[in-house]
Amino acid sequence: MRPYKIEDIPYANDFYLIKNILIEELMLPVEGKGTYIRKETSPGNYAYISLRISQTPENSSTTICDWSLIKDFPEKYRSEAEYVMSFFASHIAAIIGKKIGLFFQPLEISFWIGQTRTNDFKIATVRAIINAFSNTLHQPNLQDVRK
């Protein structure tokens, strides 16, 4: 895994919005949905991810991503989503003062072939994680999600 740089993850600073939730009561498992839709450019940008976050079995401190429910997902998007997930696991460790193992399981994804950029999936993943812990901070635009 490449070293984490906050500037490599658009909207990563938004994890700050759920800091108190993570400190006070880290309740797992959770599920969240994240979208990034930008129609005003041509071509538009679009990414959607729904995921479940739970603690790894036996309280391991390893972060695991299980893509078994997702088929035909390009590696370039998968690796960027995993980068955000790993960054978030490190973020939690820094906030609560101990490393815990997180198990990320993407449940659904959607993208526009030829129009979705890797950053679109980073943003959607950040928003899905935030939505998992607080559904008031990110309201995914599910009307435009294409399945």
PDB file of C-alpha atoms in Angstrom:
ATOM      1  CA  MET A   1       0.000   0.000   0.000  1.00  0.00           C
ATOM      2  CA  ARG A   2       1.336   3.413  -0.905  1.00  0.00           C
ATOM      3  CA  PRO A   3       1.887   5.989   1.860  1.00  0.00           C
ATOM      4  CA  TYR A   4      -1.162   8.039   2.806  1.00  0.00           C
ATOM      5  CA  LYS A   5      -1.342  11.661   1.754  1.00  0.00           C
ATOM      6  CA  ILE A   6      -4.409  13.604   2.759  1.00  0.00           C
ATOM      7  CA  GLU A   7      -4.205  15.598  -0.470  1.00  0.00           C
ATOM      8  CA  ASP A   8      -4.565  12.318  -2.434  1.00  0.00           C
ATOM      9  CA  ILE A   9      -8.084  11.797  -1.079  1.00  0.00           C
ATOM     10  CA  PRO A  10     -10.607  14.485  -2.022  1.00  0.00           C
ATOM     11  CA  TYR A  11     -12.874  15.355   0.926  1.00  0.00           C
ATOM     12  CA  ALA A  12     -10.817  13.261   3.393  1.00  0.00           C
ATOM     13  CA  ASN A  13     -10.962  16.228   5.762  1.00  0.00           C
ATOM     14  CA  ASP A  14     -14.687  15.484   6.068  1.00  0.00           C
ATOM     15  CA  PHE A  15     -13.830  12.491   8.276  1.00  0.00           C
ATOM     16  CA  TYR A  16     -13.412  15.158  10.941  1.00  0.00           C
ATOM     17  CA  LEU A  17     -17.214  15.550  10.887  1.00  0.00           C
ATOM     18  CA  ILE A  18     -17.668  12.104  12.451  1.00  0.00           C
ATOM     19  CA  LYS A  19     -14.777  12.379  14.917  1.00  0.00           C
ATOM     20  CA  ASN A  20     -17.018  12.676  17.983  1.00  0.00           C
ATOM     21  CA  ILE A  21     -19.113   9.696  16.903  1.00  0.00           C
ATOM     22  CA  LEU A  22     -15.963   7.602  16.541  1.00  0.00           C
ATOM     23  CA  ILE A  23     -14.557   8.724  19.906  1.00  0.00           C
ATOM     24  CA  GLU A  24     -17.753   8.412  21.935  1.00  0.00           C
ATOM     25  CA  GLU A  25     -19.208   5.209  20.591  1.00  0.00           C
ATOM     26  CA  LEU A  26     -17.745   3.243  17.713  1.00  0.00           C
ATOM     27  CA  MET A  27     -20.705   1.011  16.892  1.00  0.00           C
ATOM     28  CA  LEU A  28     -20.071  -1.714  14.338  1.00  0.00           C
ATOM     29  CA  PRO A  29     -21.346  -3.070  12.009  1.00  0.00           C
ATOM     30  CA  VAL A  30     -22.659  -0.120  10.007  1.00  0.00           C
ATOM     31  CA  GLU A  31     -23.706   0.384   6.394  1.00  0.00           C
ATOM     32  CA  GLY A  32     -23.408   3.484   4.269  1.00  0.00           C
ATOM     33  CA  LYS A  33     -23.967   4.741   0.745  1.00  0.00           C
ATOM     34  CA  GLY A  34     -21.935   7.337  -1.055  1.00  0.00           C
ATOM     35  CA  THR A  35     -22.353   9.077  -4.369  1.00  0.00           C
ATOM     36  CA  TYR A  36     -20.440  11.521  -6.455  1.00  0.00           C
ATOM     37  CA  ILE A  37     -22.455  12.937  -9.324  1.00  0.00           C
ATOM     38  CA  ARG A  38     -21.445  15.968 -11.341  1.00  0.00           C
ATOM     39  CA  LYS A  39     -23.655  16.640 -14.336  1.00  0.00           C
ATOM     40  CA  GLU A  40     -22.599  20.142 -15.283  1.00  0.00           C
ATOM     41  CA  THR A  41     -19.484  18.992 -17.106  1.00  0.00           C
ATOM     42  CA  SER A  42     -19.377  17.063 -20.322  1.00  0.00           C
ATOM     43  CA  PRO A  43     -18.896  14.228 -19.941  1.00  0.00           C
ATOM     44  CA  GLY A  44     -20.370  14.093 -16.443  1.00  0.00           C
ATOM     45  CA  ASN A  45     -18.744  12.366 -13.506  1.00  0.00           C
ATOM     46  CA  TYR A  46     -20.426   9.613 -11.539  1.00  0.00           C
ATOM     47  CA  ALA A  47     -19.627   7.008  -8.874  1.00  0.00           C
ATOM     48  CA  TYR A  48     -21.737   5.123  -6.327  1.00  0.00           C
ATOM     49  CA  ILE A  49     -20.739   2.683  -3.607  1.00  0.00           C
ATOM     50  CA  SER A  50     -22.676   1.003  -0.831  1.00  0.00           C
ATOM     51  CA  LEU A  51     -20.637  -0.747   1.839  1.00  0.00           C
ATOM     52  CA  ARG A  52     -20.751  -2.517   5.181  1.00  0.00           C
ATOM     53  CA  ILE A  53     -18.099  -1.853   7.830  1.00  0.00           C
ATOM     54  CA  SER A  54     -17.583  -4.271  10.695  1.00  0.00           C
ATOM     55  CA  GLN A  55     -14.808  -5.300  13.026  1.00  0.00           C
ATOM     56  CA  THR A  56     -12.539  -8.093  11.840  1.00  0.00           C
ATOM     57  CA  PRO A  57     -13.035 -11.485  13.459  1.00  0.00           C
ATOM     58  CA  GLU A  58     -11.131 -12.232  16.659  1.00  0.00           C
ATOM     59  CA  ASN A  59     -10.305  -8.546  17.140  1.00  0.00           C
ATOM     60  CA  SER A  60      -7.486  -8.621  14.610  1.00  0.00           C
ATOM     61  CA  SER A  61      -5.874  -5.272  13.877  1.00  0.00           C
ATOM     62  CA  THR A  62      -5.814  -5.900  10.128  1.00  0.00           C
ATOM     63  CA  THR A  63      -7.965  -4.015   7.634  1.00  0.00           C
ATOM     64  CA  ILE A  64      -9.669  -6.314   5.148  1.00  0.00           C
ATOM     65  CA  CYS A  65     -11.640  -5.496   2.004  1.00  0.00           C
ATOM     66  CA  ASP A  66     -13.938  -8.250   0.731  1.00  0.00           C
ATOM     67  CA  TRP A  67     -15.114  -7.680  -2.841  1.00  0.00           C
ATOM     68  CA  SER A  68     -16.846 -11.067  -3.219  1.00  0.00           C
ATOM     69  CA  LEU A  69     -20.280  -9.496  -3.782  1.00  0.00           C
ATOM     70  CA  ILE A  70     -19.023  -7.225  -6.573  1.00  0.00           C
ATOM     71  CA  LYS A  71     -18.356  -8.534 -10.062  1.00  0.00           C
ATOM     72  CA  ASP A  72     -16.685  -6.771 -12.992  1.00  0.00           C
ATOM     73  CA  PHE A  73     -15.305  -3.828 -11.063  1.00  0.00           C
ATOM     74  CA  PRO A  74     -12.233  -2.281 -12.730  1.00  0.00           C
ATOM     75  CA  GLU A  75      -9.051  -2.600 -10.680  1.00  0.00           C
ATOM     76  CA  LYS A  76      -8.257   1.120 -11.014  1.00  0.00           C
ATOM     77  CA  TYR A  77     -11.442   2.005  -9.087  1.00  0.00           C
ATOM     78  CA  ARG A  78     -11.118  -0.873  -6.614  1.00  0.00           C
ATOM     79  CA  SER A  79      -7.585   0.117  -5.598  1.00  0.00           C
ATOM     80  CA  GLU A  80      -8.635   3.739  -5.028  1.00  0.00           C
ATOM     81  CA  ALA A  81     -11.626   2.701  -2.893  1.00  0.00           C
ATOM     82  CA  GLU A  82      -9.331   0.416  -0.866  1.00  0.00           C
ATOM     83  CA  TYR A  83      -6.864   3.284  -0.415  1.00  0.00           C
ATOM     84  CA  VAL A  84      -9.639   5.382   1.171  1.00  0.00           C
ATOM     85  CA  MET A  85     -10.765   2.458   3.359  1.00  0.00           C
ATOM     86  CA  SER A  86      -7.216   1.849   4.625  1.00  0.00           C
ATOM     87  CA  PHE A  87      -6.740   5.565   5.233  1.00  0.00           C
ATOM     88  CA  PHE A  88      -9.951   5.616   7.272  1.00  0.00           C
ATOM     89  CA  ALA A  89      -8.779   2.656   9.379  1.00  0.00           C
ATOM     90  CA  SER A  90      -5.581   4.598  10.173  1.00  0.00           C
ATOM     91  CA  HIS A  91      -7.674   7.683  10.903  1.00  0.00           C
ATOM     92  CA  ILE A  92      -9.733   5.771  13.480  1.00  0.00           C
ATOM     93  CA  ALA A  93      -6.569   4.430  15.111  1.00  0.00           C
ATOM     94  CA  ALA A  94      -5.226   7.976  15.465  1.00  0.00           C
ATOM     95  CA  ILE A  95      -8.498   9.225  16.964  1.00  0.00           C
ATOM     96  CA  ILE A  96      -9.194   6.459  19.478  1.00  0.00           C
ATOM     97  CA  GLY A  97      -5.563   5.703  20.280  1.00  0.00           C
ATOM     98  CA  LYS A  98      -5.506   2.046  19.261  1.00  0.00           C
ATOM     99  CA  LYS A  99      -5.534   0.102  16.042  1.00  0.00           C
ATOM    100  CA  ILE A 100      -8.619  -1.972  15.378  1.00  0.00           C
ATOM    101  CA  GLY A 101      -9.210  -4.270  12.460  1.00  0.00           C
ATOM    102  CA  LEU A 102     -11.924  -3.181  10.072  1.00  0.00           C
ATOM    103  CA  PHE A 103     -13.704  -5.391   7.581  1.00  0.00           C
ATOM    104  CA  PHE A 104     -15.040  -3.463   4.579  1.00  0.00           C
ATOM    105  CA  GLN A 105     -17.502  -5.220   2.318  1.00  0.00           C
ATOM    106  CA  PRO A 106     -18.740  -3.287  -0.701  1.00  0.00           C
ATOM    107  CA  LEU A 107     -22.353  -4.289  -1.344  1.00  0.00           C
ATOM    108  CA  GLU A 108     -23.114  -2.379  -4.548  1.00  0.00           C
ATOM    109  CA  ILE A 109     -21.219  -0.187  -6.974  1.00  0.00           C
ATOM    110  CA  SER A 110     -22.130   1.754 -10.064  1.00  0.00           C
ATOM    111  CA  PHE A 111     -20.118   3.894 -12.473  1.00  0.00           C
ATOM    112  CA  TRP A 112     -20.157   5.273 -16.014  1.00  0.00           C
ATOM    113  CA  ILE A 113     -17.726   3.483 -18.270  1.00  0.00           C
ATOM    114  CA  GLY A 114     -15.400   6.034 -19.828  1.00  0.00           C
ATOM    115  CA  GLN A 115     -16.663   8.901 -17.675  1.00  0.00           C
ATOM    116  CA  THR A 116     -15.932   7.886 -14.085  1.00  0.00           C
ATOM    117  CA  ARG A 117     -12.555   9.041 -12.825  1.00  0.00           C
ATOM    118  CA  THR A 118     -10.629   7.373 -10.014  1.00  0.00           C
ATOM    119  CA  ASN A 119     -11.150  10.457  -7.824  1.00  0.00           C
ATOM    120  CA  ASP A 120     -14.921  10.032  -8.277  1.00  0.00           C
ATOM    121  CA  PHE A 121     -14.686   6.685  -6.476  1.00  0.00           C
ATOM    122  CA  LYS A 122     -12.487   8.139  -3.758  1.00  0.00           C
ATOM    123  CA  ILE A 123     -15.110  10.813  -3.086  1.00  0.00           C
ATOM    124  CA  ALA A 124     -17.998   8.324  -3.165  1.00  0.00           C
ATOM    125  CA  THR A 125     -16.117   6.036  -0.739  1.00  0.00           C
ATOM    126  CA  VAL A 126     -15.412   8.899   1.697  1.00  0.00           C
ATOM    127  CA  ARG A 127     -19.092   9.822   1.569  1.00  0.00           C
ATOM    128  CA  ALA A 128     -20.224   6.198   2.079  1.00  0.00           C
ATOM    129  CA  ILE A 129     -18.051   5.898   5.190  1.00  0.00           C
ATOM    130  CA  ILE A 130     -19.385   9.173   6.594  1.00  0.00           C
ATOM    131  CA  ASN A 131     -22.967   8.106   5.779  1.00  0.00           C
ATOM    132  CA  ALA A 132     -22.390   4.801   7.598  1.00  0.00           C
ATOM    133  CA  PHE A 133     -21.746   6.643  10.858  1.00  0.00           C
ATOM    134  CA  SER A 134     -24.125   9.581  10.364  1.00  0.00           C
ATOM    135  CA  ASN A 135     -26.836   9.582   7.740  1.00  0.00           C
ATOM    136  CA  THR A 136     -27.408  13.298   8.267  1.00  0.00           C
ATOM    137  CA  LEU A 137     -23.927  14.396   7.157  1.00  0.00           C
ATOM    138  CA  HIS A 138     -24.074  12.873   3.690  1.00  0.00           C
ATOM    139  CA  GLN A 139     -27.343  12.231   1.943  1.00  0.00           C
ATOM    140  CA  PRO A 140     -26.513  10.122  -1.110  1.00  0.00           C
ATOM    141  CA  ASN A 141     -28.253  11.121  -4.327  1.00  0.00           C
ATOM    142  CA  LEU A 142     -29.889   7.749  -4.923  1.00  0.00           C
ATOM    143  CA  GLN A 143     -32.292   9.058  -7.586  1.00  0.00           C
ATOM    144  CA  ASP A 144     -29.485   9.146 -10.124  1.00  0.00           C
ATOM    145  CA  VAL A 145     -27.885   5.824  -9.142  1.00  0.00           C
ATOM    146  CA  ARG A 146     -27.802   3.448 -12.076  1.00  0.00           C
ATOM    147  CA  LYS A 147     -27.868  -0.226 -11.278  1.00  0.00           C
TER     148      LYS A 147
END
